[in-house]
Amino acid sequence: ERQWVLMATGRSPTNIAVIKYWGKRDEALILPVNDSISVTLDPDHLSATTTVAASPSFPSDRMWLNGKEIELSGGRFQSCLREIRKRARDVEDEKKGIKIKKEDWEKLHVHIASYNNFPTAAGLASSAAGFACLVFTLGKLMNVNEDYGELSSIARQGSGSACRSIYGGFVKWCMGKNDNGSDSMAVQLVDESHWDDLVIIIAVVSSKQKETSSTSGMRGTVETSPLLQYRAQTVVPSRILKMEEAIKNRDFESFARLTCADSNQFHAVCLDTSPPIFYMNDTSHRIISLVEKWNHAEGTPQVAYTFDAGPNAVLIARNRKTAALLLQRLLYCFPPQDNDLESYMLGDKSILSD
Ligand code: PMV
């Protein structure tokens, strides 16, 4: 039999939550305890690029991450692969003379190679970009016909936050009501052109891998934090509505207040967990103080901060002029050391010359 390989490549950026997802009501299906809202980054800086290939000559499914082979046995990869395979359709490539019937996809194995265009060790969320890209690219290869909502629901089963990276711009993950997860998916609130004055600066505080994974951290919080219930049931629902309004109206003042408050409450529920989880460190706290003092002195917020499951700061400036000032202040207060140069060089330094 003649051998062939069919390939598809895709790229997805990572996203940063401004109203955080923290806590699952169903661990296997990855169903959250509250809605969340995020902003998807520009693919040039923090994204995953994935190539998937299928061939009758592949004896098993295999995957490489940044050139190193990784175990595919983890349930999350298998869930995404299974869900896409279920929806696979006929594929015909006349030029190559390839004809695949939809039932053939069950027997065809895939090889997956994924690269992050940022140092994986930098402790920056990479699973969001990775799983969104995997699902999207597999979907392309297997000619699935599902809409983006359905794809986001499949990416969710790889990593919760991945469901939001299917779209650009501002995105909301609706927690859904169903037990089977069919309505737990992401929707785009506005596309990337809606609020393009915003500038996002990521300050890499530590490039060490985080000590508590989001999976075990969330489990601990759900099991032990009395504050989480109050957050999920009372605080987040009204914050989501206010955040949607702020984004729609490009109201930076409300946006910044909500973003900072939500990051702080997320870290408060981590502290309320037994044993407590500390994701931020002294440098993170100093960055918060710097921004709070600056915003207070201006009388109205200029910069918002948010921190995920690690000490690195994500800073959102209201425009390029503010971003240039912010970068100067950060470099003055935290002069880069030699070994920081790589992360320092990652950004768009043209901001400094504005
Ligand atoms: O999807 P995960 O398991 O990587 O969890 C992400 C959790 C946070 O980044 C802290 C918050 C969020 O909404 O992205």
Coordinates of C-alpha atoms and ligand atoms in Angstrom, one line a residue, residues 17 19-22 36 127 159-161 164 214 218 266 308-309, ligand 1:
A17 CA -8.2 36.2 32.9
I19 CA -12.2 37.7 36.2
K20 CA -10.6 34.5 37.3
Y21 CA -11.6 30.9 37.0
W22 CA -10.7 29.1 40.2
S36 CA -14.7 34.0 33.9
S127 CA -1.6 25.1 28.7
S159 CA -7.3 22.8 30.3
G160 CA -10.2 24.9 31.6
S161 CA -8.6 28.2 30.5
R164 CA -11.1 31.0 26.1
S214 CA -3.7 24.8 39.3
M218 CA -8.2 24.4 42.9
F266 CA -8.4 35.0 43.8
D308 CA -2.3 34.0 38.0
A309 CA -1.0 30.9 39.7
Ligands
PMV1 O1 -6.9 26.2 33.1 P1 -5.9 26.1 34.2 O2 -6.1 24.8 34.9 O3 -4.5 26.4 33.8 O4 -6.3 27.2 35.3 C1 -6.2 28.6 35.1 C2 -6.4 29.3 36.4 C3 -6.0 30.8 36.4 O5 -5.0 31.1 35.4 C4 -5.4 31.2 37.7 C5 -7.2 31.7 36.2 C6 -7.8 31.8 34.8 O6 -9.0 32.0 34.7 O7 -7.1 31.6 33.8

